[in-house]
Amino acid sequence: MSEPRKLLKGSTGDWEVVVGLEVHAQVSSKAKLFSGASAEYGAGPNENVSLVDAAMPGMLPVINKFCVEQAIRTGLGLNAKINLWSRFDRKNYFYPDLPQGYQISQYKDPIVGEGEIEIEVESGETIPIGIERLHLEQDAGKSIHDLAPNESFVDLNRSGVALMEIVSKPDMRSAEEGAAYFSKIRTIVRHLGTCDGNMEEGSMRADVNVSVCPAGNYQKYRETGDFKYLGTRTETKNVNSIRFTRQVIDYEARRQIEILESGGTIDQETLLFDPATGETRTMRSKEDAHDYRYFPDPDLLPLEFSQEWVDEIKASLPELPDQKKHRFMEEYGLSAYDASVLAMHRAQAAYFEAVANGRDGKLAANWVTGELFGALNKADKEIGDSPISAGQLGSLIDLIKDGTISGKIAKDVFALMFDGEETGDPADIVEKRGLKQVTDTGAIEKVVDEIIAANPKQAEQVKEKPKTMGWFVGQVMQKTGGKANPQAVNEILRKKLGVE
Ligand code: MN
């Protein structure tokens, strides 16, 4: 996996793109990380602020056990090492929406260590992406500058809300991979119920690290572990959509290549993305860890728990998207791509399994990902609003399988059900509308004879150009309203036209 993927052409040579993401995911919990105030979204300004969140003198933080459990759950979902001993540190900086004057975070000893997940890209390839760590920390409040011309306001509702910062290794090599990773992280936390993944409400955002290096350097980094080969990176803060993530990586890669090729150097800086222009701009020059004067928070004991507790949590995990994907590949014989498309959303996976149960899995997958997803997409509907139930789609597939209808007629019946023109059992719809496939060879022969008699020239031609027999097949299908059994039609035509 270390050979160059997706090289970008420059005027001086080929470049490789290197991407790492720091995803901030808000823990799904009732209360904040160190106080009993509500963590719910959407309250009025400063309604969910305890004395701890407002950093009143003498207030002491108390760890929320449920948030710790959620972090462990997420770590397990990332196939990562759970550290039974970890510690909270103060990250010191001044900002009006940070009343403590520091953020309680984890620095040297995070609760979750290294892990690995899989991403799928459009080429069908599955790529492993390393997880560096996951740590727990508090969110800050929010400054509001646009309510009055000469005043600023602060809303501390978010102050103290639990965040998980999930840091990847620099293993992504293109905009597509960066977007696929972000999307996968969201899928995993949603399956686990540890974060709602709602980016519009700020429950999830990513800091996107991008650098470029001459082709071949990534391999050297792999061999030596030396980051110098990867080039200087920039960090674009708070990217809150998967599409923007893609745009940031594309834009930054090109911008950096241009600078380097014209003899410049990349500044290690922190950037903001402007969705209106699709460009990044400087926010501040990048600070280093030592600027924050990290030190262990003296108000909190180290976080210690037992392996038994971790095992208990592990036993309670639902089937995760990647496990489901691999099961779909094995059980139903699906391709990695189809399996991953179906496994990534719980409701879609459940629908597919209901259709595929006891049937040809591949055929079921084709109908669900092709016909159904296509129609839902067009109608701007979610799987939960599908006008066709899994039971109906399953019955429709049974009708194809037992030869009652052709695939083409099945599509017509599907459309009738999807548009609400027909409801109920597809078998009844087929019966009622007289759509049953004609397998009676005598009836088909009659139609074939008529068509040959009416088109002697074409019939003569077919003997020299057997491929033109398709035209006759089309004619027969048209005459029979698509109901003739295609196999029978082909056989009879071949015989009558003398095609080998
Ligand atoms: Mn952070």
mmCIF file of C-alpha atoms in Angstrom, residues 33-326:
data_model
loop_
_atom_site.group_PDB
_atom_site.id
_atom_site.type_symbol
_atom_site.label_atom_id
_atom_site.label_comp_id
_atom_site.label_asym_id
_atom_site.label_seq_id
_atom_site.Cartn_x
_atom_site.Cartn_y
_atom_site.Cartn_z
ATOM 1 C CA LEU A 33 -17.763 15.623 30.492
ATOM 2 C CA PHE A 34 -17.074 17.122 33.932
ATOM 3 C CA SER A 35 -20.407 18.589 35.058
ATOM 4 C CA GLY A 36 -24.046 17.584 35.335
ATOM 5 C CA ALA A 37 -25.283 20.285 32.938
ATOM 6 C CA SER A 38 -27.251 19.103 29.915
ATOM 7 C CA ALA A 39 -25.274 18.484 26.727
ATOM 8 C CA GLU A 40 -28.350 18.755 24.530
ATOM 9 C CA TYR A 41 -28.260 20.832 21.361
ATOM 10 C CA GLY A 42 -30.658 23.684 20.706
ATOM 11 C CA ALA A 43 -31.260 25.258 24.147
ATOM 12 C CA GLY A 44 -31.477 29.021 24.581
ATOM 13 C CA PRO A 45 -28.198 30.914 25.171
ATOM 14 C CA ASN A 46 -26.449 29.938 28.423
ATOM 15 C CA GLU A 47 -29.305 27.734 29.617
ATOM 16 C CA ASN A 48 -27.098 24.667 29.991
ATOM 17 C CA VAL A 49 -24.270 26.141 32.040
ATOM 18 C CA SER A 50 -23.285 24.893 35.478
ATOM 19 C CA LEU A 51 -20.869 26.691 37.787
ATOM 20 C CA VAL A 52 -18.197 24.235 36.660
ATOM 21 C CA ASP A 53 -18.756 25.100 32.980
ATOM 22 C CA ALA A 54 -18.566 28.805 33.796
ATOM 23 C CA ALA A 55 -15.312 28.140 35.711
ATOM 24 C CA MET A 56 -16.395 29.813 38.936
ATOM 25 C CA PRO A 57 -13.587 29.893 41.517
ATOM 26 C CA GLY A 58 -13.308 26.739 43.561
ATOM 27 C CA MET A 59 -15.403 24.581 41.270
ATOM 28 C CA LEU A 60 -14.038 21.106 40.674
ATOM 29 C CA PRO A 61 -14.553 18.829 37.663
ATOM 30 C CA VAL A 62 -16.006 15.337 38.188
ATOM 31 C CA ILE A 63 -15.594 12.805 35.380
ATOM 32 C CA ASN A 64 -18.734 11.531 33.659
ATOM 33 C CA LYS A 65 -18.390 7.738 33.601
ATOM 34 C CA PHE A 66 -20.765 7.351 30.676
ATOM 35 C CA CYS A 67 -18.581 9.596 28.470
ATOM 36 C CA VAL A 68 -15.592 7.403 29.327
ATOM 37 C CA GLU A 69 -17.598 4.343 28.326
ATOM 38 C CA GLN A 70 -18.506 6.004 25.025
ATOM 39 C CA ALA A 71 -14.833 6.733 24.311
ATOM 40 C CA ILE A 72 -13.929 3.098 25.010
ATOM 41 C CA ARG A 73 -16.771 1.924 22.810
ATOM 42 C CA THR A 74 -15.503 4.151 19.983
ATOM 43 C CA GLY A 75 -11.925 2.969 20.484
ATOM 44 C CA LEU A 76 -13.076 -0.628 20.170
ATOM 45 C CA GLY A 77 -14.975 0.300 17.008
ATOM 46 C CA LEU A 78 -11.725 1.690 15.593
ATOM 47 C CA ASN A 79 -9.998 -1.616 16.389
ATOM 48 C CA ALA A 80 -7.707 0.369 18.657
ATOM 49 C CA LYS A 81 -5.789 -0.271 21.833
ATOM 50 C CA ILE A 82 -7.673 0.806 24.959
ATOM 51 C CA ASN A 83 -5.369 2.270 27.579
ATOM 52 C CA LEU A 84 -6.417 1.182 31.070
ATOM 53 C CA TRP A 85 -4.485 4.117 32.503
ATOM 54 C CA SER A 86 -4.745 7.580 31.015
ATOM 55 C CA ARG A 87 -4.587 11.142 32.240
ATOM 56 C CA PHE A 88 -6.159 14.536 31.714
ATOM 57 C CA ASP A 89 -3.998 17.555 31.011
ATOM 58 C CA ARG A 90 -4.582 21.267 30.869
ATOM 59 C CA LYS A 91 -4.069 22.853 27.479
ATOM 60 C CA ASN A 92 -3.583 26.502 28.288
ATOM 61 C CA TYR A 93 -4.705 29.296 26.030
ATOM 62 C CA PHE A 94 -6.774 32.433 26.330
ATOM 63 C CA TYR A 95 -10.019 32.876 24.491
ATOM 64 C CA PRO A 96 -13.185 34.701 25.590
ATOM 65 C CA ASP A 97 -15.322 31.579 25.165
ATOM 66 C CA LEU A 98 -12.958 29.507 27.340
ATOM 67 C CA PRO A 99 -13.673 30.718 30.892
ATOM 68 C CA GLN A 100 -11.213 28.328 32.569
ATOM 69 C CA GLY A 101 -8.327 29.756 30.591
ATOM 70 C CA TYR A 102 -7.458 26.191 29.655
ATOM 71 C CA GLN A 103 -9.106 23.223 28.012
ATOM 72 C CA ILE A 104 -9.082 19.911 29.859
ATOM 73 C CA SER A 105 -7.749 17.478 27.276
ATOM 74 C CA GLN A 106 -5.440 14.481 27.104
ATOM 75 C CA TYR A 107 -1.925 14.951 25.869
ATOM 76 C CA LYS A 108 0.758 12.313 26.436
ATOM 77 C CA ASP A 109 -1.528 9.593 27.764
ATOM 78 C CA PRO A 110 -4.777 9.337 25.808
ATOM 79 C CA ILE A 111 -7.552 6.871 26.643
ATOM 80 C CA VAL A 112 -7.245 5.158 23.236
ATOM 81 C CA GLY A 113 -4.055 4.348 21.346
ATOM 82 C CA GLU A 114 -3.302 3.017 17.875
ATOM 83 C CA GLY A 115 -5.914 1.325 15.715
ATOM 84 C CA GLU A 116 -6.904 0.728 12.113
ATOM 85 C CA ILE A 117 -10.013 0.997 9.963
ATOM 86 C CA GLU A 118 -10.792 0.284 6.320
ATOM 87 C CA ILE A 119 -11.990 2.659 3.659
ATOM 88 C CA GLU A 120 -13.415 1.838 0.248
ATOM 89 C CA VAL A 121 -12.727 3.950 -2.817
ATOM 90 C CA GLU A 122 -14.586 4.090 -6.108
ATOM 91 C CA SER A 123 -12.071 1.879 -7.892
ATOM 92 C CA GLY A 124 -13.337 -0.868 -5.581
ATOM 93 C CA GLU A 125 -10.099 -0.978 -3.629
ATOM 94 C CA THR A 126 -10.143 -1.379 0.158
ATOM 95 C CA ILE A 127 -7.448 0.639 1.928
ATOM 96 C CA PRO A 128 -6.384 0.349 5.584
ATOM 97 C CA ILE A 129 -5.998 3.659 7.423
ATOM 98 C CA GLY A 130 -4.123 3.878 10.699
ATOM 99 C CA ILE A 131 -5.543 5.549 13.787
ATOM 100 C CA GLU A 132 -2.938 7.351 15.880
ATOM 101 C CA ARG A 133 -5.080 7.936 18.982
ATOM 102 C CA LEU A 134 -8.393 9.022 20.418
ATOM 103 C CA HIS A 135 -8.547 11.342 23.397
ATOM 104 C CA LEU A 136 -11.309 12.888 25.470
ATOM 105 C CA GLU A 137 -11.527 16.637 25.910
ATOM 106 C CA GLN A 138 -13.976 19.429 26.628
ATOM 107 C CA ASP A 139 -15.489 21.671 24.000
ATOM 108 C CA ALA A 140 -15.302 25.461 24.386
ATOM 109 C CA GLY A 141 -18.203 27.934 24.310
ATOM 110 C CA LYS A 142 -19.121 30.122 21.395
ATOM 111 C CA SER A 143 -18.462 33.818 20.799
ATOM 112 C CA ILE A 144 -21.137 35.674 18.867
ATOM 113 C CA HIS A 145 -20.048 38.839 17.110
ATOM 114 C CA ASP A 146 -22.905 39.594 14.764
ATOM 115 C CA LEU A 147 -25.756 40.461 17.167
ATOM 116 C CA ALA A 148 -24.724 44.057 17.854
ATOM 117 C CA PRO A 149 -22.304 46.492 16.176
ATOM 118 C CA ASN A 150 -20.156 47.242 19.239
ATOM 119 C CA GLU A 151 -20.648 44.237 21.473
ATOM 120 C CA SER A 152 -19.735 40.578 21.475
ATOM 121 C CA PHE A 153 -21.654 37.882 23.298
ATOM 122 C CA VAL A 154 -20.719 34.486 24.597
ATOM 123 C CA ASP A 155 -22.838 31.348 24.807
ATOM 124 C CA LEU A 156 -21.360 28.741 27.148
ATOM 125 C CA ASN A 157 -23.837 25.947 26.383
ATOM 126 C CA ARG A 158 -21.141 23.976 24.600
ATOM 127 C CA SER A 159 -18.539 24.763 27.239
ATOM 128 C CA GLY A 160 -17.602 21.441 28.835
ATOM 129 C CA VAL A 161 -19.437 19.199 26.372
ATOM 130 C CA ALA A 162 -17.474 15.963 25.841
ATOM 131 C CA LEU A 163 -15.548 15.598 22.595
ATOM 132 C CA MET A 164 -13.575 12.696 21.229
ATOM 133 C CA GLU A 165 -10.650 13.787 19.106
ATOM 134 C CA ILE A 166 -9.802 10.988 16.703
ATOM 135 C CA VAL A 167 -6.402 11.457 15.089
ATOM 136 C CA SER A 168 -5.492 9.466 11.981
ATOM 137 C CA LYS A 169 -2.058 8.589 10.724
ATOM 138 C CA PRO A 170 -1.000 10.390 7.528
ATOM 139 C CA ASP A 171 -2.243 7.400 5.529
ATOM 140 C CA MET A 172 -4.631 9.059 3.093
ATOM 141 C CA ARG A 173 -3.259 9.899 -0.300
ATOM 142 C CA SER A 174 -5.951 11.831 -2.130
ATOM 143 C CA ALA A 175 -9.062 13.948 -1.674
ATOM 144 C CA GLU A 176 -11.209 10.902 -2.333
ATOM 145 C CA GLU A 177 -9.498 8.924 0.412
ATOM 146 C CA GLY A 178 -9.732 11.794 2.897
ATOM 147 C CA ALA A 179 -13.456 12.106 2.237
ATOM 148 C CA ALA A 180 -13.959 8.334 2.429
ATOM 149 C CA TYR A 181 -12.158 8.240 5.783
ATOM 150 C CA PHE A 182 -14.234 11.046 7.300
ATOM 151 C CA SER A 183 -17.378 9.360 6.061
ATOM 152 C CA LYS A 184 -16.274 6.018 7.493
ATOM 153 C CA ILE A 185 -15.568 7.513 10.913
ATOM 154 C CA ARG A 186 -19.049 8.987 10.901
ATOM 155 C CA THR A 187 -20.573 5.646 9.925
ATOM 156 C CA ILE A 188 -18.715 3.880 12.737
ATOM 157 C CA VAL A 189 -19.705 6.305 15.526
ATOM 158 C CA ARG A 190 -23.303 6.290 14.321
ATOM 159 C CA HIS A 191 -23.434 2.504 14.413
ATOM 160 C CA LEU A 192 -21.953 2.575 17.888
ATOM 161 C CA GLY A 193 -24.307 5.322 19.076
ATOM 162 C CA THR A 194 -21.359 7.265 20.472
ATOM 163 C CA CYS A 195 -21.864 10.412 18.345
ATOM 164 C CA ASP A 196 -24.851 11.412 16.227
ATOM 165 C CA GLY A 197 -22.539 12.492 13.405
ATOM 166 C CA ASN A 198 -24.683 15.528 12.716
ATOM 167 C CA MET A 199 -22.308 17.925 10.997
ATOM 168 C CA GLU A 200 -24.816 20.747 10.558
ATOM 169 C CA GLU A 201 -25.254 20.944 14.312
ATOM 170 C CA GLY A 202 -21.507 20.851 14.830
ATOM 171 C CA SER A 203 -21.446 17.346 16.334
ATOM 172 C CA MET A 204 -18.651 16.443 13.991
ATOM 173 C CA ARG A 205 -15.908 18.425 12.328
ATOM 174 C CA ALA A 206 -12.433 17.738 11.014
ATOM 175 C CA ASP A 207 -9.104 19.487 11.026
ATOM 176 C CA VAL A 208 -7.613 18.538 7.680
ATOM 177 C CA ASN A 209 -3.829 18.217 7.431
ATOM 178 C CA VAL A 210 -2.385 18.304 3.935
ATOM 179 C CA SER A 211 1.136 18.237 2.560
ATOM 180 C CA VAL A 212 2.722 17.357 -0.754
ATOM 181 C CA CYS A 213 6.038 15.714 -1.489
ATOM 182 C CA PRO A 214 7.959 14.635 -4.599
ATOM 183 C CA ALA A 215 6.941 11.208 -5.926
ATOM 184 C CA GLY A 216 8.754 8.460 -4.055
ATOM 185 C CA ASN A 217 9.088 10.339 -0.768
ATOM 186 C CA TYR A 218 6.112 8.643 0.827
ATOM 187 C CA GLN A 219 7.826 5.315 0.417
ATOM 188 C CA LYS A 220 10.888 6.722 2.194
ATOM 189 C CA TYR A 221 8.677 7.909 5.046
ATOM 190 C CA ARG A 222 7.225 4.401 5.278
ATOM 191 C CA GLU A 223 10.646 2.842 5.434
ATOM 192 C CA THR A 224 12.160 5.252 7.955
ATOM 193 C CA GLY A 225 9.164 6.630 9.846
ATOM 194 C CA ASP A 226 10.705 10.062 9.327
ATOM 195 C CA PHE A 227 8.028 12.721 8.780
ATOM 196 C CA LYS A 228 10.484 15.060 7.045
ATOM 197 C CA TYR A 229 9.875 13.182 3.797
ATOM 198 C CA LEU A 230 6.226 14.194 3.804
ATOM 199 C CA GLY A 231 6.827 17.927 3.410
ATOM 200 C CA THR A 232 5.454 20.786 5.491
ATOM 201 C CA ARG A 233 1.758 20.449 6.173
ATOM 202 C CA THR A 234 -0.997 22.946 6.655
ATOM 203 C CA GLU A 235 -3.976 22.386 8.917
ATOM 204 C CA THR A 236 -7.404 23.578 7.816
ATOM 205 C CA LYS A 237 -9.638 23.918 10.872
ATOM 206 C CA ASN A 238 -13.238 22.949 11.530
ATOM 207 C CA VAL A 239 -14.245 21.506 8.183
ATOM 208 C CA ASN A 240 -17.828 20.459 8.735
ATOM 209 C CA SER A 241 -18.775 18.461 5.664
ATOM 210 C CA ILE A 242 -17.387 15.592 3.670
ATOM 211 C CA ARG A 243 -17.673 17.541 0.446
ATOM 212 C CA PHE A 244 -15.673 20.438 1.926
ATOM 213 C CA THR A 245 -13.019 17.979 3.094
ATOM 214 C CA ARG A 246 -12.581 16.861 -0.479
ATOM 215 C CA GLN A 247 -12.403 20.473 -1.683
ATOM 216 C CA VAL A 248 -9.864 21.460 0.975
ATOM 217 C CA ILE A 249 -7.518 18.618 0.042
ATOM 218 C CA ASP A 250 -7.780 19.322 -3.684
ATOM 219 C CA TYR A 251 -7.260 23.031 -3.217
ATOM 220 C CA GLU A 252 -4.396 22.747 -0.737
ATOM 221 C CA ALA A 253 -2.518 20.150 -2.800
ATOM 222 C CA ARG A 254 -2.607 22.324 -5.889
ATOM 223 C CA ARG A 255 -1.777 25.506 -3.999
ATOM 224 C CA GLN A 256 1.234 23.900 -2.307
ATOM 225 C CA ILE A 257 2.564 22.363 -5.525
ATOM 226 C CA GLU A 258 2.356 25.730 -7.228
ATOM 227 C CA ILE A 259 4.305 27.435 -4.429
ATOM 228 C CA LEU A 260 6.976 24.744 -4.316
ATOM 229 C CA GLU A 261 7.424 24.669 -8.074
ATOM 230 C CA SER A 262 7.928 28.416 -8.207
ATOM 231 C CA GLY A 263 10.726 28.099 -5.643
ATOM 232 C CA GLY A 264 8.770 28.997 -2.505
ATOM 233 C CA THR A 265 8.321 27.149 0.774
ATOM 234 C CA ILE A 266 5.178 26.073 2.621
ATOM 235 C CA ASP A 267 4.495 27.767 5.953
ATOM 236 C CA GLN A 268 3.274 25.494 8.696
ATOM 237 C CA GLU A 269 0.066 27.363 9.346
ATOM 238 C CA THR A 270 -3.510 27.028 10.430
ATOM 239 C CA LEU A 271 -6.069 27.785 7.735
ATOM 240 C CA LEU A 272 -9.778 28.346 7.381
ATOM 241 C CA PHE A 273 -11.833 27.068 4.475
ATOM 242 C CA ASP A 274 -14.260 29.424 2.779
ATOM 243 C CA PRO A 275 -17.047 27.382 1.165
ATOM 244 C CA ALA A 276 -18.129 30.426 -0.868
ATOM 245 C CA THR A 277 -14.842 30.603 -2.793
ATOM 246 C CA GLY A 278 -13.639 27.031 -2.339
ATOM 247 C CA GLU A 279 -10.324 28.427 -1.080
ATOM 248 C CA THR A 280 -8.383 28.337 2.167
ATOM 249 C CA ARG A 281 -6.977 31.381 3.934
ATOM 250 C CA THR A 282 -4.586 31.960 6.810
ATOM 251 C CA MET A 283 -6.066 31.967 10.308
ATOM 252 C CA ARG A 284 -2.870 32.018 12.349
ATOM 253 C CA SER A 285 0.635 30.675 12.146
ATOM 254 C CA LYS A 286 0.687 27.179 13.576
ATOM 255 C CA GLU A 287 1.372 26.845 17.273
ATOM 256 C CA ASP A 288 3.426 23.964 18.656
ATOM 257 C CA ALA A 289 2.527 21.790 21.611
ATOM 258 C CA HIS A 290 4.925 23.695 23.873
ATOM 259 C CA ASP A 291 2.977 26.908 23.271
ATOM 260 C CA TYR A 292 0.124 25.422 25.270
ATOM 261 C CA ARG A 293 2.151 24.674 28.410
ATOM 262 C CA TYR A 294 0.448 21.334 28.866
ATOM 263 C CA PHE A 295 0.555 19.886 32.373
ATOM 264 C CA PRO A 296 -1.458 17.198 34.200
ATOM 265 C CA ASP A 297 -4.694 18.611 35.591
ATOM 266 C CA PRO A 298 -4.226 18.619 39.390
ATOM 267 C CA ASP A 299 -8.015 18.613 39.909
ATOM 268 C CA LEU A 300 -8.403 15.173 38.370
ATOM 269 C CA LEU A 301 -7.023 11.779 39.263
ATOM 270 C CA PRO A 302 -5.580 9.650 36.479
ATOM 271 C CA LEU A 303 -8.292 7.700 34.686
ATOM 272 C CA GLU A 304 -8.032 4.012 35.563
ATOM 273 C CA PHE A 305 -10.355 1.134 34.816
ATOM 274 C CA SER A 306 -10.211 -2.645 34.463
ATOM 275 C CA GLN A 307 -9.869 -4.882 31.420
ATOM 276 C CA GLU A 308 -13.046 -6.658 32.622
ATOM 277 C CA TRP A 309 -15.006 -3.456 32.127
ATOM 278 C CA VAL A 310 -13.553 -3.039 28.627
ATOM 279 C CA ASP A 311 -14.453 -6.646 27.800
ATOM 280 C CA GLU A 312 -17.986 -6.089 29.038
ATOM 281 C CA ILE A 313 -18.340 -3.067 26.761
ATOM 282 C CA LYS A 314 -16.843 -5.036 23.875
ATOM 283 C CA ALA A 315 -19.401 -7.798 24.333
ATOM 284 C CA SER A 316 -22.206 -5.250 24.027
ATOM 285 C CA LEU A 317 -21.047 -3.754 20.687
ATOM 286 C CA PRO A 318 -23.356 -4.101 17.680
ATOM 287 C CA GLU A 319 -22.077 -5.568 14.427
ATOM 288 C CA LEU A 320 -19.878 -2.886 12.907
ATOM 289 C CA PRO A 321 -20.006 -1.725 9.286
ATOM 290 C CA ASP A 322 -16.784 -3.469 8.258
ATOM 291 C CA GLN A 323 -17.780 -6.720 9.947
ATOM 292 C CA LYS A 324 -21.115 -6.504 8.194
ATOM 293 C CA LYS A 325 -19.389 -5.808 4.902
ATOM 294 C CA HIS A 326 -17.197 -8.889 5.200
#
